[in-house]
Coordinates of C-alpha atoms and ligand atoms in Angstrom, one line a residue:
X1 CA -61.9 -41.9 -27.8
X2 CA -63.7 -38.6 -28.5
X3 CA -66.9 -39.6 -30.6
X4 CA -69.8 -38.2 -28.4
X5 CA -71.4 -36.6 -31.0
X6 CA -75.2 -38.1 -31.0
X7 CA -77.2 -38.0 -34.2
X8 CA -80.3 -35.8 -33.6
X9 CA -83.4 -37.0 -34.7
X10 CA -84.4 -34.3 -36.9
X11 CA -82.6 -32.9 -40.0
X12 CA -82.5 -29.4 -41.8
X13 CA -83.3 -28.6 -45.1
X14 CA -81.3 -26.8 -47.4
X15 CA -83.2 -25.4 -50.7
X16 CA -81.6 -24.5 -53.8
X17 CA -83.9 -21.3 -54.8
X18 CA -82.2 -21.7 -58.6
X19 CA -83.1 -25.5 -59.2
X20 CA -85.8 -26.2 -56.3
X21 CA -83.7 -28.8 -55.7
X22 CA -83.4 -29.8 -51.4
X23 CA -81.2 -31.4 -49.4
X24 CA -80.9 -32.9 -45.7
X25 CA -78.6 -32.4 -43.6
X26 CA -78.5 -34.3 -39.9
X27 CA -78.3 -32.3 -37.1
X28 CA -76.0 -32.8 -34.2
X29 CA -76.0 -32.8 -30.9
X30 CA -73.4 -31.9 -28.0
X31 CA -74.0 -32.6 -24.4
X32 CA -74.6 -28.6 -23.9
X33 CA -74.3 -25.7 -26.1
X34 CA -75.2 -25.1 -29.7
X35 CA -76.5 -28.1 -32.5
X36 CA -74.1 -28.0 -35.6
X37 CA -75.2 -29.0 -38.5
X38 CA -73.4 -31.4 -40.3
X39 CA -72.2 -30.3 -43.7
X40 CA -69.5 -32.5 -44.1
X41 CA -71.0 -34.2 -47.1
X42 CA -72.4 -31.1 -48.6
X43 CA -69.7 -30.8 -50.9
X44 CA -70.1 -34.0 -52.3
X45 CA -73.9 -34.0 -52.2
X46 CA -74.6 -30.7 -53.8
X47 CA -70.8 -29.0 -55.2
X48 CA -71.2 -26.1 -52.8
X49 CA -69.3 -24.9 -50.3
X50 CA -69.9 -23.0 -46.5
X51 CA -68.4 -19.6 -46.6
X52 CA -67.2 -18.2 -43.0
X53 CA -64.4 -16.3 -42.9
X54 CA -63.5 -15.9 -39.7
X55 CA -65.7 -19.2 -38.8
X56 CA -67.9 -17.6 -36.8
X57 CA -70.2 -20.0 -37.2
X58 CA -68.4 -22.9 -37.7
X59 CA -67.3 -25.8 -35.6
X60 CA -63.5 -26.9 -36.7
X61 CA -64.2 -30.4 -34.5
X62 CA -65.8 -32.4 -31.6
X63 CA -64.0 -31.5 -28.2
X64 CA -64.9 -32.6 -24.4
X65 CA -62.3 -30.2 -23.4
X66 CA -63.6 -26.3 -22.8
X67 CA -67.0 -25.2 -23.0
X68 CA -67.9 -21.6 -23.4
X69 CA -71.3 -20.0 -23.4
X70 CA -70.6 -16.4 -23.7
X71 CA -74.0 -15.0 -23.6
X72 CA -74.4 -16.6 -20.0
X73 CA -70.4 -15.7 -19.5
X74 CA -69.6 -19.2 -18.4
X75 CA -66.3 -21.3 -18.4
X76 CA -65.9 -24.7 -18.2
X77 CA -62.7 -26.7 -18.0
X78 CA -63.9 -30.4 -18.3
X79 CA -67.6 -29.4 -16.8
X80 CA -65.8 -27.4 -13.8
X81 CA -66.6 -23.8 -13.8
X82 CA -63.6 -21.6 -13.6
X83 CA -64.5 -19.6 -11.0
X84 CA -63.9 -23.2 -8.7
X85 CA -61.2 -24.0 -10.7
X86 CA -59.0 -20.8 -9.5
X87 CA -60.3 -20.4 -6.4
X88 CA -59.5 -24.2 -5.1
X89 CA -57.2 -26.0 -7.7
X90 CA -53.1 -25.5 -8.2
X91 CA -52.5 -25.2 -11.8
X92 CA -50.9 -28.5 -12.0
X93 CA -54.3 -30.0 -10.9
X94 CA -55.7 -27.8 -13.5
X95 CA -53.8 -29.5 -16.0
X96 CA -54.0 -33.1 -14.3
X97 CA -57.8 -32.2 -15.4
X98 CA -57.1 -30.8 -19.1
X99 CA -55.1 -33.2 -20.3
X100 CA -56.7 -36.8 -18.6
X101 CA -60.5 -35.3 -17.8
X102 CA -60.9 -36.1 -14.5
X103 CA -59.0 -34.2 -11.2
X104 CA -56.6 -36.1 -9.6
X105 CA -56.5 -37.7 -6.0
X106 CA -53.8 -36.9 -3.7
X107 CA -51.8 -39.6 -5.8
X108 CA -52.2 -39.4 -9.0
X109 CA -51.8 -35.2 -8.5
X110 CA -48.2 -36.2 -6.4
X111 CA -46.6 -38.5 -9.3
X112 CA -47.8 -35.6 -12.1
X113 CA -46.1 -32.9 -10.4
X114 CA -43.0 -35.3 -9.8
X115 CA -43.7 -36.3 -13.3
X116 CA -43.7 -32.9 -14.6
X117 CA -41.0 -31.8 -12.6
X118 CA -38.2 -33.5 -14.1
X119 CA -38.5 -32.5 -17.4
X120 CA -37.8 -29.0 -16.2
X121 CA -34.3 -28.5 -17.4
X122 CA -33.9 -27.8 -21.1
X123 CA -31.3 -29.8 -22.8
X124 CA -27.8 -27.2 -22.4
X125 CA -27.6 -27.2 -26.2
X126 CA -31.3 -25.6 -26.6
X127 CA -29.4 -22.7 -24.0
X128 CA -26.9 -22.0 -26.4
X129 CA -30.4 -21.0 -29.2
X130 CA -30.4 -18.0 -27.1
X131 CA -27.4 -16.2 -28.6
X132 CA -28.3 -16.2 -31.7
X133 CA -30.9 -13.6 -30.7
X134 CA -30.7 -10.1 -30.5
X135 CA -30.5 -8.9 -27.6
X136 CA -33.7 -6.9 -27.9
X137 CA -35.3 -9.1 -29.4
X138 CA -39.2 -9.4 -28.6
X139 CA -39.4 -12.5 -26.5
X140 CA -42.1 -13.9 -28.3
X141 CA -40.1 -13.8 -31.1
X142 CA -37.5 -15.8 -28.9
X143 CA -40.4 -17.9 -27.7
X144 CA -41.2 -19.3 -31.2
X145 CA -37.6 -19.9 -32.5
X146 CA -36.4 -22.1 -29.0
X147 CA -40.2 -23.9 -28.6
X148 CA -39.6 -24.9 -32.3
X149 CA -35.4 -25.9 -31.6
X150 CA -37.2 -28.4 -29.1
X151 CA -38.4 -30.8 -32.4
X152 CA -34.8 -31.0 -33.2
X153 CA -34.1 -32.8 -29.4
X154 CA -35.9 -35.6 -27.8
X155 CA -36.1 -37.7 -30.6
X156 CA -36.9 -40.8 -28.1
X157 CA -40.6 -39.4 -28.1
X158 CA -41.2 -38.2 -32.2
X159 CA -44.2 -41.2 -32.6
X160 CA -47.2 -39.4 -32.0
X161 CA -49.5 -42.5 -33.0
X162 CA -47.7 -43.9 -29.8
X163 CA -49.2 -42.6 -26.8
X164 CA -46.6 -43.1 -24.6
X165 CA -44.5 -41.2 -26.5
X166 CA -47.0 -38.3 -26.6
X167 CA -47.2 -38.4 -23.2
X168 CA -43.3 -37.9 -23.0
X169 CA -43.1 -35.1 -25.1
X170 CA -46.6 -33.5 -23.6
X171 CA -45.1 -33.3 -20.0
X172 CA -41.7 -32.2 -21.4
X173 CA -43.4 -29.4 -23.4
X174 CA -45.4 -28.8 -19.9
X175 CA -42.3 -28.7 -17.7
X176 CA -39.6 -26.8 -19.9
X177 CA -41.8 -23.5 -21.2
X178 CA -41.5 -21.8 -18.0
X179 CA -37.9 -22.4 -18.1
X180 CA -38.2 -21.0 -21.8
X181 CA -39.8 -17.7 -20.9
X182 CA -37.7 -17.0 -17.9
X183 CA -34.7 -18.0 -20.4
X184 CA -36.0 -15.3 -22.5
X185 CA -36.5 -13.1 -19.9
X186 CA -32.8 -13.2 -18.5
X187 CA -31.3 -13.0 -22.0
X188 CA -33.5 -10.3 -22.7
X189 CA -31.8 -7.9 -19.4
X190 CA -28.3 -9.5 -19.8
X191 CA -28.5 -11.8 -16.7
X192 CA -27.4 -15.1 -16.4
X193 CA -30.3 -17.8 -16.8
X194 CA -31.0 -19.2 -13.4
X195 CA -32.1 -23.2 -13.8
X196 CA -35.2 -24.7 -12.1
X197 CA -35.0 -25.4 -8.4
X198 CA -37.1 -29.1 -8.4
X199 CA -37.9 -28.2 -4.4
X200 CA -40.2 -25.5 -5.9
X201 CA -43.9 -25.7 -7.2
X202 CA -44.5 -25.0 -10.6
X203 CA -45.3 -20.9 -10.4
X204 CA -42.8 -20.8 -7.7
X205 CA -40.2 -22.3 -9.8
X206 CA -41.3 -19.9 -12.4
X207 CA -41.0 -16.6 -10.2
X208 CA -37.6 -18.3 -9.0
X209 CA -36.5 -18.5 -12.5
X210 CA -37.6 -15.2 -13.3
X211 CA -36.6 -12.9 -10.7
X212 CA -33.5 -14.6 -8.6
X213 CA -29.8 -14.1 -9.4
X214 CA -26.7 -16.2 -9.0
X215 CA -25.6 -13.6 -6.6
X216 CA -28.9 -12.9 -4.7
X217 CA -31.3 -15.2 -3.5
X218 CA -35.3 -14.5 -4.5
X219 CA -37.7 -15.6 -1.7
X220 CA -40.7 -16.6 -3.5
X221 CA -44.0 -14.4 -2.0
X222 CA -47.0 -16.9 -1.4
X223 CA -49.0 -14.4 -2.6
X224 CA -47.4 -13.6 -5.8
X225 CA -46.9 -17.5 -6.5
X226 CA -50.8 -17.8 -5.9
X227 CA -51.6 -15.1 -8.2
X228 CA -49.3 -16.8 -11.0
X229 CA -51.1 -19.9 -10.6
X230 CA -54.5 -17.8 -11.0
X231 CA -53.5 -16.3 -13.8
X232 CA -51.9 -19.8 -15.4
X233 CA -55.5 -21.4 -14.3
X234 CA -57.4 -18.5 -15.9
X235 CA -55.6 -19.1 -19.2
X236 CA -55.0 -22.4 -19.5
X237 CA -57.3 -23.3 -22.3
X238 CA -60.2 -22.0 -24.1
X239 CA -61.8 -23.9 -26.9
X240 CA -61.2 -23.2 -30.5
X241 CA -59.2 -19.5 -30.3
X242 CA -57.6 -18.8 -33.1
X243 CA -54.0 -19.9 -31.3
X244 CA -55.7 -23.6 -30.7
X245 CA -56.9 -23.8 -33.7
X246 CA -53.4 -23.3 -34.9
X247 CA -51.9 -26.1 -32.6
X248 CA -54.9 -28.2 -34.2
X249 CA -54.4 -27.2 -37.9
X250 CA -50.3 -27.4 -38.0
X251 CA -50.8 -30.9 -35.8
X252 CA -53.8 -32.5 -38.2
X253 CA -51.1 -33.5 -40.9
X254 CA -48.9 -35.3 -38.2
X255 CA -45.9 -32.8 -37.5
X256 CA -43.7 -32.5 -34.5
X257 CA -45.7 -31.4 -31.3
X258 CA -43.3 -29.1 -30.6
X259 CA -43.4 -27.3 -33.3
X260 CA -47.3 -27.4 -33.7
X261 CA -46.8 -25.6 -30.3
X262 CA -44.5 -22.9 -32.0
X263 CA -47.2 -22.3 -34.7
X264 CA -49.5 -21.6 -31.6
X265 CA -46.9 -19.0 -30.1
X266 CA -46.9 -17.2 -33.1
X267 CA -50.5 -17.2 -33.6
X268 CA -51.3 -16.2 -29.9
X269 CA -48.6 -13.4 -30.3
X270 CA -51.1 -10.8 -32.5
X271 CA -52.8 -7.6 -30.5
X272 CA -56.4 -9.3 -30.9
X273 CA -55.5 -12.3 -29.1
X274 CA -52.7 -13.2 -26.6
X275 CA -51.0 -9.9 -27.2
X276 CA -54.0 -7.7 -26.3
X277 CA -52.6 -7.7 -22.5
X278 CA -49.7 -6.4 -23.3
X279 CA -51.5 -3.7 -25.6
X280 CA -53.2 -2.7 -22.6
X281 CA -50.4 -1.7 -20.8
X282 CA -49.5 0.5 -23.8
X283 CA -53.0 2.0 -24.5
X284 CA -52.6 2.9 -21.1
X285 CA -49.4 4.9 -20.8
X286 CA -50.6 6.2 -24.2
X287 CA -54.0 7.6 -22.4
X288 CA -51.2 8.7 -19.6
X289 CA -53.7 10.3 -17.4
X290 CA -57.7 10.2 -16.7
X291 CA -58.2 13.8 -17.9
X292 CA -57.7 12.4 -21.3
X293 CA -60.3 8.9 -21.2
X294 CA -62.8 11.0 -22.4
X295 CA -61.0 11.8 -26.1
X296 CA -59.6 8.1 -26.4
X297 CA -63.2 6.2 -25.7
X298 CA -64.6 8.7 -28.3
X299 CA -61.4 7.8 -30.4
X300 CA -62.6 4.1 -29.7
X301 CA -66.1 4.8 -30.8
X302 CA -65.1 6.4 -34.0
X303 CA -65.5 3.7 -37.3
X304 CA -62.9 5.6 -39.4
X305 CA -60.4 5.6 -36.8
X306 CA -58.4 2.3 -36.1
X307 CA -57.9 2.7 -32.4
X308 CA -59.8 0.4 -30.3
X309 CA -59.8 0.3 -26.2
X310 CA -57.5 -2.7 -25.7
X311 CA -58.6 -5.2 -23.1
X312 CA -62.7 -4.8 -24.1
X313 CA -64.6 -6.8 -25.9
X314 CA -64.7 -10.8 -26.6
X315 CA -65.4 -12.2 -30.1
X316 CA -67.0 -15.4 -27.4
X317 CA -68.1 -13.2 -24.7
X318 CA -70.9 -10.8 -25.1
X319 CA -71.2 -10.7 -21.5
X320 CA -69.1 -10.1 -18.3
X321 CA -65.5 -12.4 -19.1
X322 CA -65.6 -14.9 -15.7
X323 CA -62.2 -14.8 -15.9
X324 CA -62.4 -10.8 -15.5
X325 CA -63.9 -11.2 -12.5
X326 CA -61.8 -13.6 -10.7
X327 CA -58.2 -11.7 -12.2
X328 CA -60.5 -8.3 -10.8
X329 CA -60.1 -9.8 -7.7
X330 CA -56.5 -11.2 -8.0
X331 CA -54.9 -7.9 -8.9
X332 CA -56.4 -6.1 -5.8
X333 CA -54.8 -9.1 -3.9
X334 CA -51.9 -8.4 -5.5
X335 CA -51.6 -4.7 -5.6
X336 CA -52.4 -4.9 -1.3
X337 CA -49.7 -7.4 -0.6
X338 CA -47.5 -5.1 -2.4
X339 CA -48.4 -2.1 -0.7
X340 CA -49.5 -0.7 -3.8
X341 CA -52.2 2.2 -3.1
X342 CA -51.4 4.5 -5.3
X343 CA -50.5 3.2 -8.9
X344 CA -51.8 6.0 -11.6
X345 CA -51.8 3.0 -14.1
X346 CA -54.3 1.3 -12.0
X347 CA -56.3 4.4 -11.1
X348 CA -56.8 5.4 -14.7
X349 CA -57.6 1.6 -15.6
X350 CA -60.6 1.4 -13.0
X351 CA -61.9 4.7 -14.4
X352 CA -61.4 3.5 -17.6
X353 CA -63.5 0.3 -17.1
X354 CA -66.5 2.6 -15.1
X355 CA -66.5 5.0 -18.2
X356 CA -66.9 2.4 -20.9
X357 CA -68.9 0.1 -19.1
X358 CA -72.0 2.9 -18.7
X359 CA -71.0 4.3 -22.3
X360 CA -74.0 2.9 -24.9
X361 CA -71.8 2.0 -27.6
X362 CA -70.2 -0.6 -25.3
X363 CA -73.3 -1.4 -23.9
X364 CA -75.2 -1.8 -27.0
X365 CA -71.5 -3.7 -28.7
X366 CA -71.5 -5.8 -25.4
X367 CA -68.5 -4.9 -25.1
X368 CA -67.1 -6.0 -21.3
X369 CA -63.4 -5.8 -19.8
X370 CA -61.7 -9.2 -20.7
X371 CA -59.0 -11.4 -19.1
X372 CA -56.3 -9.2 -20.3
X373 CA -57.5 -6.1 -19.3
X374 CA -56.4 -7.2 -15.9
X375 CA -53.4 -9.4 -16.4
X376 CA -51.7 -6.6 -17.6
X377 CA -51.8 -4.7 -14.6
X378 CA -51.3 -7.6 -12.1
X379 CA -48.3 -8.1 -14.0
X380 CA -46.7 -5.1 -14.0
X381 CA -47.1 -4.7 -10.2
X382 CA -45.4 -8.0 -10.3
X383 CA -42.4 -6.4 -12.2
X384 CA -42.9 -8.1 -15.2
X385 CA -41.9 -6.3 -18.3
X386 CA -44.7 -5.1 -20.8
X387 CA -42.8 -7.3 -23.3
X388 CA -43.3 -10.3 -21.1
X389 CA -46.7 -10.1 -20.6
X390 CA -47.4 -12.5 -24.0
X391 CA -44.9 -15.0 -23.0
X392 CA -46.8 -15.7 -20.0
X393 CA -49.8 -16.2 -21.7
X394 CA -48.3 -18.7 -23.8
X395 CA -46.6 -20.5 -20.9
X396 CA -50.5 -20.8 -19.2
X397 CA -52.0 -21.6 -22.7
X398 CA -49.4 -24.3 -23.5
X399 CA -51.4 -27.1 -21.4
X400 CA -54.6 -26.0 -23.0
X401 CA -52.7 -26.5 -26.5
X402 CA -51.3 -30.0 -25.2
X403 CA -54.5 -31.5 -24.4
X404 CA -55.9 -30.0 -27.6
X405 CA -53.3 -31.9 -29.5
X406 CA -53.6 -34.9 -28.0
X407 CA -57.5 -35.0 -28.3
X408 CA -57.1 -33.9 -32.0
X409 CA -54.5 -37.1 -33.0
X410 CA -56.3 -39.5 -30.7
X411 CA -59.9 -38.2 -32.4
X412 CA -61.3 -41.1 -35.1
X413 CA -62.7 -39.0 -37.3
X414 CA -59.5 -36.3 -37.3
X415 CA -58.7 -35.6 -41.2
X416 CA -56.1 -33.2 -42.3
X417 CA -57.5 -29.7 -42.1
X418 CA -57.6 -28.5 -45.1
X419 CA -60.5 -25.3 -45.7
X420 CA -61.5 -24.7 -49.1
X421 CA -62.5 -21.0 -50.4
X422 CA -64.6 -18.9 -52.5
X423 CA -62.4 -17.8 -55.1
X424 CA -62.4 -14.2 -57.2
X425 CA -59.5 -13.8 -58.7
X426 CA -58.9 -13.9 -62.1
X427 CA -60.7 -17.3 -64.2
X428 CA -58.3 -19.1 -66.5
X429 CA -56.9 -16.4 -69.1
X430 CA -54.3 -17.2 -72.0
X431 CA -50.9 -16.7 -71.2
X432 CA -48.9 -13.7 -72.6
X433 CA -45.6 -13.6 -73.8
X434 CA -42.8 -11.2 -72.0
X435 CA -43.0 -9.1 -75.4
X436 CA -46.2 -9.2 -76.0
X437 CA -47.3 -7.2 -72.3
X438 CA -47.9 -3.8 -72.9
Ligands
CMC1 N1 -63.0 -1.0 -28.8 C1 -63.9 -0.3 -29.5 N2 -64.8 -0.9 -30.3 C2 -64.8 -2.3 -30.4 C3 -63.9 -3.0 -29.6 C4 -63.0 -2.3 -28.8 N3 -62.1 -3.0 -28.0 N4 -64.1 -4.4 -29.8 C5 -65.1 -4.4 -30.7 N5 -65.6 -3.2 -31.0 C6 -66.7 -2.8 -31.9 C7 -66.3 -3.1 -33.4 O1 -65.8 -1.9 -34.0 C8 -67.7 -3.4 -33.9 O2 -68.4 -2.2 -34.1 P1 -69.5 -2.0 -35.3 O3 -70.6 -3.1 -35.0 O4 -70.0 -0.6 -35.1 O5 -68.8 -2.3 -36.5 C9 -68.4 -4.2 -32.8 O6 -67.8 -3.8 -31.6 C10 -68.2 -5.7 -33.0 O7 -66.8 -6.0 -33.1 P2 -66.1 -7.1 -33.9 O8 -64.8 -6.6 -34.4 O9 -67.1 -7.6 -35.0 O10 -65.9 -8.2 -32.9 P3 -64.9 -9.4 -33.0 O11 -65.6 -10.6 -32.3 O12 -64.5 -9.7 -34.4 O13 -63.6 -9.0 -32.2 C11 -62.0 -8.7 -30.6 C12 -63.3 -9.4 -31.0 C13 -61.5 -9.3 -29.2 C14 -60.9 -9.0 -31.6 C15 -62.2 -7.2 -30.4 O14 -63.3 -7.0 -29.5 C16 -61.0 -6.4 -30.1 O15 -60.2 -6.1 -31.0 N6 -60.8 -6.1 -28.7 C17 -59.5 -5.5 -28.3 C18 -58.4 -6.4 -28.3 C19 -58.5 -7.4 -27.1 O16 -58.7 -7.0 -26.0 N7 -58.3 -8.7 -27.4 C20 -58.3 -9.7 -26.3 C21 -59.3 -10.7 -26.4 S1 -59.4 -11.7 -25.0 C22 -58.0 -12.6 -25.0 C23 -58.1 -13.8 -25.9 O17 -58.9 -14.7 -25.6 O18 -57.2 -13.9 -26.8

């Protein structure tokens, strides 16, 4: 049950300047974080309307999940700060915690990963989705298309008022998207898909999946697998983003979890959001070397132009991104174990953070290096393709959306979403005849 909400004792008052007329409206409370005040009977009460585009200021529902303050910089997965959660958690105990609250014992985290394991293999009709694809297709676009093809399988779990069968279709959607990408992946460079390996964990699998041939066998680094798992921690969920918020909006009127999580991939897929690590990779190449930093942060600076430094700025975070700092950390793991010392990408990155980090108009903006301005760069020393970097994201976020879902149809109060608008288009006008237009 997700009703935690607690009345506040105290109210705010609205005034209507142009009758004089006031109204109250009760105040909530969450255990941390901002009061919201309800307005849900505003439109009934008074015949107005909110108006936030964007919803900066709006809370879409109640949620035990995530908690962000981004002023302070702080992450929360279910009250444990991410920082921990990286540092000492796998990321199937990670999403033990996401989608049931608690962590789990030695037990219950042993049947989940045997749980999750065997729902690894995608049904062999779902591999035949692939060929309908070009061939360079963007894998995201690939992502969408074969995540969506799952609703039209498993049809022993399509109740989601039955939570059994939610469950099913939770830890299949858990187990297969890594498959998925690496799918994606493989079709993408004309090799031939390589199915999960059950002895392996789940970011070894992954790498496995990703990297081994039928003709040559891929020894999984420990390092490397760790640094998945960081980076699938790191990303796993985080409150209402505009890619949850999809999951939640396509899910409130009761369609297929699999394809609520395809609405999701698509959302997530835009440069401002899950594609922004990706962009990084390409605003770097574009810079192409550190003599020229200077010109693109004043590029970045300028309103009329469009460019932006990929990788900065937060619309949550107005302060140092904790994930930043624990991916900082991971991709200098990760470049040493490679033998990386000298990667020009890198160099020009970490110049690229000192400049804009002293520079006033991202000091002033609060504008700090986010998850993705790392990621990127961990990636690519991984040998992952710039056009993979997305797909990754989306396999890390998909937990994050599950437990969303599952919070959202199990929520009492969860109504159809259904936001209204201020509307300025034309008022009702007589209709003209063909002949008649001039
Ligand atoms: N480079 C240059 N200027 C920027 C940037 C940037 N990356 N980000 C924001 N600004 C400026 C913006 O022009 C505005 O300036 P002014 O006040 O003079 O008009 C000010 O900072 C506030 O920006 P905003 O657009 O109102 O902020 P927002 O909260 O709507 O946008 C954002 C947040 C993430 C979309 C934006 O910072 C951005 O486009 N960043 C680059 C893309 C990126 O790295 N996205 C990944 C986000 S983290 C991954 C995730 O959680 O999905």
């Amino acid at each position: 049950m997700n009703d935690h909400n607690t009345t506040t004792n105290h109210t705010m008052t609205l005034t209507n300047n142009e009758t004089g007329e006031a109204f109250e409206l009760p105040v909530l409370g969450g255990s941390v974080g901002p009061k919201v005040i309800d307005v849900r009977r505003l439109y009934g009460d008074t015949g107005y309307f909110t108006y936030d585009p964007g919803f900066t200021s709006t809370a879409s529902c109640e949620s035990t999940i995530t908690y962000i303050d981004g002023d302070e910089g702080i992450l929360l997965y279910r009250g444990y700060p991410i920082e921990d959660l990286a540092v000492h958690c796998d990321h199937m105990e990670v999403s033990y915690l996401l989608l049931f609250g608690e962590l789990p014992n030695a037990e219950q985290k042993a049947k989940f990963e045997h749980d999750i394991t065997y729902h690894t293999m995608l049904h062999e009709q779902v591999n035949q989705f692939y060929r309908g694809f070009r061939r360079d297709s963007h894998p995201m676009a690939i992502m969408c298309g074969v995540v969506g093809a799952l609703s039209a399988f498993y049809h022993d779990s399509l109740d989601i008022n039955d939570p059994w069968h939610r469950t099913v279709a939770s830890y299949r959607m858990i187990a297969k998207i890594p498959t998925i990408a690496a799918h994606a992946y493989k079709y993408a460079i004309g090799q031939p898909f390589i199915y999960p390996d059950n002895g392996l964990k789940y970011s070894e699998n992954f790498l496995h999946m990703l990297f081994a041939t039928p003709a040559e066998d891929y020894e999984v680094s420990p390092t490397l697998a760790r640094a998945m798992d960081r980076i699938l921690i790191l990303h796993a969920d985080h409150e209402q983003n505009a890619s949850t918020s999809t999951v939640r909006l396509a899910g409130s009127s009761g369609a297929n979890p699999f394809a609520c999580i395809a609405a999701g991939i698509a959302s997530l897929w835009g440069p401002a959001h899950g594609g922004a690590n990706e962009a990084v990779l390409n605003m770097l190449h574009e810079i192409g070397d550190k003599s020229n930093i200077t010109e693109y942060v004043k590029k970045a600076k300028d309103p009329d132009d469009p460019f932006r430094l990929m990788g900065f700025g937060h619309r949550v975070y107005k302060n140092f991104d904790p994930r930043a700092r624990v991916m900082q950390q991971t991709c200098h793991e990760v470049l040493e174990e490679l033998g990386i010392t000298d990667e020009p990408l890198l160099e020009l990155a970490m110049e690229l953070e000192k400049i804009a980090v002293e520079d006033d108009y991202f000091v002033e903006r609060k504008l700090y290096p986010n998850v993705d301005f790392y990621s990127g760069i961990i990636f690519k020393a991984i040998g992952i393709p710039t056009t993979m970097f997305t797909v990754l994201f989306a396999v890390a976020r998909t937990v994050g959306w599950i437990a969303q879902w599952n919070e959202m149809v199990e929520d009492p109060s969860q109504k159809i979403g259904r936001p209204r608008q201020l509307f300025t288009g034309p008022p009702r006008r007589d209709f003209v005849t063909l002949d008649k237009r001039g």
